mmCIF file of C-alpha atoms and ligand atoms in Angstrom:
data_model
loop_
_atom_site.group_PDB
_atom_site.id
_atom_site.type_symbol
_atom_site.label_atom_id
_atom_site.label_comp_id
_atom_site.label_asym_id
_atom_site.label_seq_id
_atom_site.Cartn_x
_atom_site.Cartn_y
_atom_site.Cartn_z
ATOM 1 C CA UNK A 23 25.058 135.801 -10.361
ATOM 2 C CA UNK A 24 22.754 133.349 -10.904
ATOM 3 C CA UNK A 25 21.658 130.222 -8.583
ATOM 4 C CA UNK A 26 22.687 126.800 -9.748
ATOM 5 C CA UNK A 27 18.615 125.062 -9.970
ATOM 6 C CA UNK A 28 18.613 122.412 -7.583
ATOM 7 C CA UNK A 29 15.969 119.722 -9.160
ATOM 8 C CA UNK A 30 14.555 116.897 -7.356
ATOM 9 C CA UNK A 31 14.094 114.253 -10.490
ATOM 10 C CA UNK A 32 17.732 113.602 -11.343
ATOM 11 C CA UNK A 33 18.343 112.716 -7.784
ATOM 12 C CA UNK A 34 15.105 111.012 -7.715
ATOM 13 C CA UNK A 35 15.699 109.186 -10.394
ATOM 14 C CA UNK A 36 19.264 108.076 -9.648
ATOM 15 C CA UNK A 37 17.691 106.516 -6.326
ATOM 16 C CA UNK A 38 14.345 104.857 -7.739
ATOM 17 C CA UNK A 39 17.215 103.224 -10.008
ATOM 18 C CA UNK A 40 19.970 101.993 -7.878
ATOM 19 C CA UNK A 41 16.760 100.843 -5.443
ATOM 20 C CA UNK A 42 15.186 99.115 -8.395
ATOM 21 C CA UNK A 43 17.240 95.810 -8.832
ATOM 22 C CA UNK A 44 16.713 95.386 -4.117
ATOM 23 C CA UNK A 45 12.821 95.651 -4.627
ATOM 24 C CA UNK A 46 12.634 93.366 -7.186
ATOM 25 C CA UNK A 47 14.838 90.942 -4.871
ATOM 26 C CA UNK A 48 13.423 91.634 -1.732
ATOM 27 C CA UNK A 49 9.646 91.972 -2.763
ATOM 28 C CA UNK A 50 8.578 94.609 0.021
ATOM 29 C CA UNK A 51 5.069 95.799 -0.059
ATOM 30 C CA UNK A 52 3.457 99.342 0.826
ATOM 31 C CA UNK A 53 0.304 99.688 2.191
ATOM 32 C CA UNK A 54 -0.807 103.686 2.259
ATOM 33 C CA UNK A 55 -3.604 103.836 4.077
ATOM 34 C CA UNK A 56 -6.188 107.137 3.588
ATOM 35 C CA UNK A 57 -9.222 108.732 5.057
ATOM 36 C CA UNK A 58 -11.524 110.948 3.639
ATOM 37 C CA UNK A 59 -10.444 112.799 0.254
ATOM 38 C CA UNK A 60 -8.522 115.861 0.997
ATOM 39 C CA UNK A 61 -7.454 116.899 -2.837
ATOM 40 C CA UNK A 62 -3.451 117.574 -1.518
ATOM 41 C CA UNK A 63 -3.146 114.228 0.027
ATOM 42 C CA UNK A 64 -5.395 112.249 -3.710
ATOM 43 C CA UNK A 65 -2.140 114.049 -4.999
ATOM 44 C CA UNK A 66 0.172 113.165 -2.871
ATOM 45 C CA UNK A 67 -1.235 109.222 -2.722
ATOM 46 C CA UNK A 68 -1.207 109.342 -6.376
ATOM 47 C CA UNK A 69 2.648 110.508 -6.778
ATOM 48 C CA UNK A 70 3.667 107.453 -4.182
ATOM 49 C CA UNK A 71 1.515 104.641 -6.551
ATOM 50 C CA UNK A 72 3.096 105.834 -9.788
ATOM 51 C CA UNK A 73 6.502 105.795 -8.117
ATOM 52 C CA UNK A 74 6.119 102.413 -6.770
ATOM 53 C CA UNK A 75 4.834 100.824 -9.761
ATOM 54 C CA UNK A 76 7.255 102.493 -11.659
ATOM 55 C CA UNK A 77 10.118 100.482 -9.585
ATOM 56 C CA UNK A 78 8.083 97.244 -9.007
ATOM 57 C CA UNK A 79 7.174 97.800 -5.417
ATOM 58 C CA UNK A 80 4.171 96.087 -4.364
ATOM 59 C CA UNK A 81 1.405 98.279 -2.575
ATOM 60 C CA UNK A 82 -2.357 98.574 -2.187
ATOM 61 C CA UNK A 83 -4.208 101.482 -1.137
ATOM 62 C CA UNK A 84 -6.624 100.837 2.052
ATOM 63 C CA UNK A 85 -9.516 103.762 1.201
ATOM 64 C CA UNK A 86 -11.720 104.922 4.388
ATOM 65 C CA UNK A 87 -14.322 107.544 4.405
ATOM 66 C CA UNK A 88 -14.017 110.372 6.124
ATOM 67 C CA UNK A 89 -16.314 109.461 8.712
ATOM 68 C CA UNK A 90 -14.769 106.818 10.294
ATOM 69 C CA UNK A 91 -14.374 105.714 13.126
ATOM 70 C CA UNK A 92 -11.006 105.855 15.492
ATOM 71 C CA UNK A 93 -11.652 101.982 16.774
ATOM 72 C CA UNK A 94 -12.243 100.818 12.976
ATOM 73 C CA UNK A 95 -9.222 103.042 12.107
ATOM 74 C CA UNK A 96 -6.867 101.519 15.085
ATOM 75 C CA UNK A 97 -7.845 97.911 14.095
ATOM 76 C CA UNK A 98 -6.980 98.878 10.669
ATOM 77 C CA UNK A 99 -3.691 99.575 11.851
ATOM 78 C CA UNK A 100 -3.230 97.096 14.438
ATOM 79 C CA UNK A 101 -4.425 94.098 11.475
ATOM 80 C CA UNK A 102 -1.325 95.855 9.502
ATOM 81 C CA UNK A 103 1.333 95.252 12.604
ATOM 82 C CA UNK A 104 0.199 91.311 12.116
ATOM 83 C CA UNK A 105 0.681 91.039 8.842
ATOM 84 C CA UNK A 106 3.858 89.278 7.885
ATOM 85 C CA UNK A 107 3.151 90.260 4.189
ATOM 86 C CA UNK A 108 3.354 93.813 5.099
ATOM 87 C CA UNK A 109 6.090 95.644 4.950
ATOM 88 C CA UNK A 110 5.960 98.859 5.800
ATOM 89 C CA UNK A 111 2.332 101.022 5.596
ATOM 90 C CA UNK A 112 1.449 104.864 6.558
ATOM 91 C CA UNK A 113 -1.489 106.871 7.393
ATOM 92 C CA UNK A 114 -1.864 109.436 4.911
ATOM 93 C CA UNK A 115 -1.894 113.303 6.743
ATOM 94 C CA UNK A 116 -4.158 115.312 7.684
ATOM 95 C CA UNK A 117 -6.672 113.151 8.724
ATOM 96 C CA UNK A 118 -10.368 114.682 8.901
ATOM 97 C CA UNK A 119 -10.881 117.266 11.416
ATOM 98 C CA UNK A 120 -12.877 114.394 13.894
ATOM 99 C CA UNK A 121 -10.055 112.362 14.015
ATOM 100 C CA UNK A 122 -6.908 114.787 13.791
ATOM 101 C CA UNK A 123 -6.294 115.376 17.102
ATOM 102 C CA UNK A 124 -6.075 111.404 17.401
ATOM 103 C CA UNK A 125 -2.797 111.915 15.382
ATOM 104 C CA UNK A 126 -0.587 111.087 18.120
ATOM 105 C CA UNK A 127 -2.275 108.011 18.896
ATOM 106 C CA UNK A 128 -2.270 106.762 15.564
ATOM 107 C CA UNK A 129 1.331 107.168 14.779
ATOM 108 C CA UNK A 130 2.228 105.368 18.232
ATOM 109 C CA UNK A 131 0.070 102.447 17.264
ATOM 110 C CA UNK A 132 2.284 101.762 14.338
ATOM 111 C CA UNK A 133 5.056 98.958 14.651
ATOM 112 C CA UNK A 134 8.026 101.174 14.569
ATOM 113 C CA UNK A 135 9.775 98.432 12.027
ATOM 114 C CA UNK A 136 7.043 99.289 9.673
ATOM 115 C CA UNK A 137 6.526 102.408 10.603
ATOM 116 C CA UNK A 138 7.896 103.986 6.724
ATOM 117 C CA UNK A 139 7.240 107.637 7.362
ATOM 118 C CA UNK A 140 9.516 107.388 10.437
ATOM 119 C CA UNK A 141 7.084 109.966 12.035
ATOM 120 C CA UNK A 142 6.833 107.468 15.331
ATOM 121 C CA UNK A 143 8.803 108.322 18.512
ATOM 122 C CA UNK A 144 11.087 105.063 18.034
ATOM 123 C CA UNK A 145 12.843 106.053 15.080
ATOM 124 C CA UNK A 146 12.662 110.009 15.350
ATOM 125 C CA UNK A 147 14.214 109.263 19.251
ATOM 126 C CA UNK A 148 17.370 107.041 16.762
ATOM 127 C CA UNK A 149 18.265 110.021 14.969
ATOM 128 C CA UNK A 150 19.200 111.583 18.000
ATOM 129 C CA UNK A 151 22.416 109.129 18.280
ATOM 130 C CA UNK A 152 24.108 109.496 14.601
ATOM 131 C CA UNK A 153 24.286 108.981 11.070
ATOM 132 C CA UNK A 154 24.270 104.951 11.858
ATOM 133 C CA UNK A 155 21.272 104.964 13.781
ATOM 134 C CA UNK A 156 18.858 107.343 10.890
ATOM 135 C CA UNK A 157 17.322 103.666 9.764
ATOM 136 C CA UNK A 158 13.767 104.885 9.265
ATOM 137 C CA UNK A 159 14.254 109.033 8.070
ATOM 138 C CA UNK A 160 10.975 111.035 7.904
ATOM 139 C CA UNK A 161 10.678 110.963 3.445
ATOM 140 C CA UNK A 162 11.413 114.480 3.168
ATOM 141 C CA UNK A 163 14.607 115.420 5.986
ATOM 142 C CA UNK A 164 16.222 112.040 4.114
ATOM 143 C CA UNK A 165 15.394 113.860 0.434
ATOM 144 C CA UNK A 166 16.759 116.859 1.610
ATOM 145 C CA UNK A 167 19.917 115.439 2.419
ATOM 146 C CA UNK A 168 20.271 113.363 -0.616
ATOM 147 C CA UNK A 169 20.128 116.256 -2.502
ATOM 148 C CA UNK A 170 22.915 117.793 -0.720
ATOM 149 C CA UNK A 171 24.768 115.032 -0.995
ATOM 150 C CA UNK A 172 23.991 114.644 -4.794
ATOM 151 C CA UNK A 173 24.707 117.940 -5.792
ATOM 152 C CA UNK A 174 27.899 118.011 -3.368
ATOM 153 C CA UNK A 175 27.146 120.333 -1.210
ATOM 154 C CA UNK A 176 29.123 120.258 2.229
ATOM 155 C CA UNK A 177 27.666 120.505 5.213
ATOM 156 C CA UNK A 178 30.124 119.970 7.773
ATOM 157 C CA UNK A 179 30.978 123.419 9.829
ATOM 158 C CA UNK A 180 28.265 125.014 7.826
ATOM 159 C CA UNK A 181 25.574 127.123 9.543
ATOM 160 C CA UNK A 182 22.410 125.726 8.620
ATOM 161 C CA UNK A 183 19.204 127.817 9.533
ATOM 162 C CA UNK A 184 15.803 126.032 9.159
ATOM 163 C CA UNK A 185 12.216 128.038 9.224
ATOM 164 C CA UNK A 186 9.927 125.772 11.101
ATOM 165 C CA UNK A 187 10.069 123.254 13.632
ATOM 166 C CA UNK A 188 7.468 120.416 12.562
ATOM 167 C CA UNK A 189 7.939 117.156 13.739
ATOM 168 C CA UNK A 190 8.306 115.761 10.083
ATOM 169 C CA UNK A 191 10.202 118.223 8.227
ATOM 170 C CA UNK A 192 11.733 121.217 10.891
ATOM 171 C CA UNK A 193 13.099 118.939 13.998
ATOM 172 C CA UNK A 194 13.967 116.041 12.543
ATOM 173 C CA UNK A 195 16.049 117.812 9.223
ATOM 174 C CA UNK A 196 17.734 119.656 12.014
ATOM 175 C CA UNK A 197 18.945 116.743 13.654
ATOM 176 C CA UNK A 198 20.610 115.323 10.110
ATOM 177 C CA UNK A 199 22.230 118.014 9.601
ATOM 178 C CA UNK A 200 23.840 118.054 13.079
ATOM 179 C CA UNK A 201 24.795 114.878 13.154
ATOM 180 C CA UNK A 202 26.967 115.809 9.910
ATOM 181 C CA UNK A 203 28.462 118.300 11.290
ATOM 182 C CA UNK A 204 26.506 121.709 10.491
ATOM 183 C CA UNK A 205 25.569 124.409 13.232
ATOM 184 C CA UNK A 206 22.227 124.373 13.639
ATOM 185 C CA UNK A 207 19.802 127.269 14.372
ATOM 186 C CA UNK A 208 16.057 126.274 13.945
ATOM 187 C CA UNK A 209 13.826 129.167 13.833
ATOM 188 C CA UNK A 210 10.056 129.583 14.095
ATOM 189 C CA UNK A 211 6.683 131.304 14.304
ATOM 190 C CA UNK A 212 7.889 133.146 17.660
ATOM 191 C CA UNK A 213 11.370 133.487 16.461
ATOM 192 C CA UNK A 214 11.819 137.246 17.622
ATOM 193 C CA UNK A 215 14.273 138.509 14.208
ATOM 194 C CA UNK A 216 13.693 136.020 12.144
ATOM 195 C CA UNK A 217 15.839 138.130 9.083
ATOM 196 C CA UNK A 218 18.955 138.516 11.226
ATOM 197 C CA UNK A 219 18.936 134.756 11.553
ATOM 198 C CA UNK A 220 18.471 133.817 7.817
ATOM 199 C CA UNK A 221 21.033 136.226 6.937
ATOM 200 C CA UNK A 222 23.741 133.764 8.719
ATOM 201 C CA UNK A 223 22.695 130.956 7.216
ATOM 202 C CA UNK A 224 25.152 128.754 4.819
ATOM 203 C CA UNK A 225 22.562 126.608 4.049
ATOM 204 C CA UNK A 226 18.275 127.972 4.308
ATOM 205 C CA UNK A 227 15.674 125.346 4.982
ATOM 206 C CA UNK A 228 12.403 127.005 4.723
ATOM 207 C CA UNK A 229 9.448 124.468 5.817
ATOM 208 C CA UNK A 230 6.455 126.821 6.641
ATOM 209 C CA UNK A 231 3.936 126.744 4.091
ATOM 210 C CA UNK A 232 3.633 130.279 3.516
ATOM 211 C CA UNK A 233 4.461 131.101 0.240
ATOM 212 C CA UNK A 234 6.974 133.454 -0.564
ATOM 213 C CA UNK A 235 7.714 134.446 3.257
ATOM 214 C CA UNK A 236 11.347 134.376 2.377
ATOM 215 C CA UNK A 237 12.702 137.262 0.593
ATOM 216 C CA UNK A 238 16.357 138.222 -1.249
ATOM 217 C CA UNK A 239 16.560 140.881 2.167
ATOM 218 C CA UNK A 240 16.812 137.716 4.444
ATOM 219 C CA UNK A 241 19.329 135.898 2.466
ATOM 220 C CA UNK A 242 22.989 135.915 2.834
ATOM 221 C CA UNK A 243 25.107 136.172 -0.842
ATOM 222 C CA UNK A 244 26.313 132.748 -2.028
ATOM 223 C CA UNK A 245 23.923 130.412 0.416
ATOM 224 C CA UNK A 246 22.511 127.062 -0.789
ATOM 225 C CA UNK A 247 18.340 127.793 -0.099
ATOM 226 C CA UNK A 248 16.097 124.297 0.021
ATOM 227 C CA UNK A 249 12.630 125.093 0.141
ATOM 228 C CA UNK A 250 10.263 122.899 0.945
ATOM 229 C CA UNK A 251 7.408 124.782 1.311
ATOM 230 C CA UNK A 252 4.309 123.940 -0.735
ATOM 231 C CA UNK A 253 0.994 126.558 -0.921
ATOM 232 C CA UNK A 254 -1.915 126.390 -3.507
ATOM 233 C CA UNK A 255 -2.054 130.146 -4.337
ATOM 234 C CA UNK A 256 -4.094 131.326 -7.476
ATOM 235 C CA UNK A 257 -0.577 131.656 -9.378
ATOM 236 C CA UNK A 258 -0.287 128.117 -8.707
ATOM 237 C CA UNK A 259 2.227 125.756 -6.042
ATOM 238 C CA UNK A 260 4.527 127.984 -4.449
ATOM 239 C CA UNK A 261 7.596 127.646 -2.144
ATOM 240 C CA UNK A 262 8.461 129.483 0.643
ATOM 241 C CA UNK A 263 11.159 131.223 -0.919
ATOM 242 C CA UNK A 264 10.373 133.983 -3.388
ATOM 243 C CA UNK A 265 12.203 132.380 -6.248
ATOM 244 C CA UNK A 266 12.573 135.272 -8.965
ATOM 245 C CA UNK A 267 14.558 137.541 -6.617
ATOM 246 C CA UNK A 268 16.279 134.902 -4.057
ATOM 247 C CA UNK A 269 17.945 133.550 -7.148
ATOM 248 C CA UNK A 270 19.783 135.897 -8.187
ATOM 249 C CA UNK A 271 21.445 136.209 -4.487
ATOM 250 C CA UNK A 272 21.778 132.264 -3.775
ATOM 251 C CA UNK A 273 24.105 129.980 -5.134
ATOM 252 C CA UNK A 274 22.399 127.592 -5.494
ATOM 253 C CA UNK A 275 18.083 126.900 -4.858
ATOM 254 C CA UNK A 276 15.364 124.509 -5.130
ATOM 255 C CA UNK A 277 12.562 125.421 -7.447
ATOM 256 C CA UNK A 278 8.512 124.957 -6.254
ATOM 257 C CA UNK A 279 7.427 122.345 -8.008
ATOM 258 C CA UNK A 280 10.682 120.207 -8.882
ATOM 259 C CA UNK A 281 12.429 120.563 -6.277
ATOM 260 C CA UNK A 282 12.406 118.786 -3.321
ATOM 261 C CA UNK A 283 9.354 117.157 -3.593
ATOM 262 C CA UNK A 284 10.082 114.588 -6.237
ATOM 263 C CA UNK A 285 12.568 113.751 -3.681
ATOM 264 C CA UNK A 286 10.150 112.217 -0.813
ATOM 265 C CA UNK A 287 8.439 109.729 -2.727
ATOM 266 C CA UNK A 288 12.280 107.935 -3.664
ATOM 267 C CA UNK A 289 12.848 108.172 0.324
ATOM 268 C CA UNK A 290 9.691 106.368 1.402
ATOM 269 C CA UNK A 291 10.345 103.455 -1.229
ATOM 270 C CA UNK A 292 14.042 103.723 0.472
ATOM 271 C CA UNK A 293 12.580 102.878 3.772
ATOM 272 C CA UNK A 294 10.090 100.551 2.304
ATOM 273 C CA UNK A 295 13.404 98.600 1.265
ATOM 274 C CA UNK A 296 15.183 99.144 4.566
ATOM 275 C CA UNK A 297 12.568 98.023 6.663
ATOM 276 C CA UNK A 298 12.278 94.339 4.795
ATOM 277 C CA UNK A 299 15.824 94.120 4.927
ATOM 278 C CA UNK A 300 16.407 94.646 8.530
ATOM 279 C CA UNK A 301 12.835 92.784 9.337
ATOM 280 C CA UNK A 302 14.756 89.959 7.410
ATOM 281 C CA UNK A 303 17.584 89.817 10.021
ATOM 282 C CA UNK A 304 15.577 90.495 13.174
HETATM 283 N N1 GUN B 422 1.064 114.274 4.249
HETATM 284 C C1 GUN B 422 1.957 115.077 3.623
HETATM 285 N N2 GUN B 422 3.153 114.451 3.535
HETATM 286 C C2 GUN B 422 3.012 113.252 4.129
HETATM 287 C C3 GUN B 422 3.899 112.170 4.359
HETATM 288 O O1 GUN B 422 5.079 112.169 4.008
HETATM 289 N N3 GUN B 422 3.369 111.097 4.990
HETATM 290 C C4 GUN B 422 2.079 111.059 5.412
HETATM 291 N N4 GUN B 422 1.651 109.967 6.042
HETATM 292 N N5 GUN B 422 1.228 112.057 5.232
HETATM 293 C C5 GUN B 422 1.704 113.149 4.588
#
């Protein structure tokens, strides 16, 4: 048997489109904000202007060096909160070593209504309610689920095991697929047997960053693998999941690159939309 290739662009572009004809209505605009020049995040920053021009979405990109400062950084931020023209803005991540541990304080200093990466404490706490309350989804949890839901794959009463418990990617997928109706079992870096967990999962979410960590020995026959794992190794970007042999077990997988990355960029310019619509009625 051989796994049915879950790709990202179809389902990416099926949302840029039907979220085309809203931007050009609703005129949002982006702001990405980015210190310093980390080569991942030039990529990533690069990926989200392409997309938005590509749908008409209005954005500028506020450059800093890596040297500065947290004040000039924080009024950056708080200048963004005021203005009315802005719809939605992120700090790109990481930040420089001097100012990562300032992470925290940075997110929370974000207006939660334009807070697009949905990585503040407001609209991660909402997802804990239901489906009706996941306004702002972190990009790539809201991808992830997209792409279940665009390749029809159920959820409900499935067991869904997830490798890694980050804030953006780990917790907060977890919590989507809960509130549709999965069993959830996130696992971890102190997860004792990490194998005789993956083995029971329906559907395997592996968000580590260390490529290749899961193997066809950890995967149960016929289960829907997502991996969303991204490492620069000297072969290239690789998942999590070591394609070549995990595909011939699962039913159905996400490549490394094509996956589920083309995904995230479509979800941010979703909750670039979603945020001047419900600013609109506020
Ligand atoms: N770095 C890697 N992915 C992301 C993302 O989705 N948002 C931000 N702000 N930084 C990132």
């Amino acid at each position: 048997m051989s796994a049915l290739i879950l790709r990202g662009a179809p389902v990416a572009e099926a949302l840029l489109a039907s979220l085309k004809s809203e931007v050009t209505a609703l005129n949002p605009k982006l702001v990405i904000v980015q210190v310093g020049d980390d080569p991942a995040s030039q990529s990533y920053v690069r990926q989200k202007l392409k997309s938005c021009e590509a749908v008409g979405l209005r954005t500028e990109h506020r450059t800093f060096k890596a040297e500065v400062t947290l004040p000039v950084l924080m009024k950056t931020i708080a200048d963004l909160n005021a203005d009315s023209d802005v719809t939605g803005f992120i700090v790109q991540l990481p930040l420089p070593a001097h100012l990562q541990p300032h992470v925290p304080d940075v997110i929370k200093a974000i207006d939660p209504k334009k807070d697009v990466d949905g990585f503040g404490a407001y609209n991660l706490g909402k997802m804990f309610l239901s489906t009706d309350f996941e306004h702002l989804p972190p990009a790539t949890p809201a991808g992830i689920i997209e792409m279940l839901r665009f390749y029809e794959i159920p959820v409900e009463g499935k067991h869904a095991v997830i490798v890694g418990r980050s804030n953006i990617v780990g917790k907060p997928i977890a919590m989507m697929l809960l509130n549709r109706g999965a069993t959830v079992t996130v696992c971890h870096s102190r997860t004792q047997d990490l194998k005789a967990m993956t083995k029971q999962a329906d559907i395997l979410i592996a968000a580590v960053g260390k490529a290749g960590m899961i193997t066809k020995d950890m995967v149960k026959k016929g289960a829907v693998v997502i991996d969303v794992g991204v490492s620069r190794t000297k072969d290239g970007l690789k998942g999590d999941v070591d394609f070549e042999s995990v595909k011939d077990i699962a039913s159905a997988i996400t490549p490394v690159p094509g996956g589920v990355g083309p995904m995230t960029v479509a979800s941010l310019i979703r909750n670039c939309v979603t945020a001047k619509k419900r600013q609109m009625h506020s």
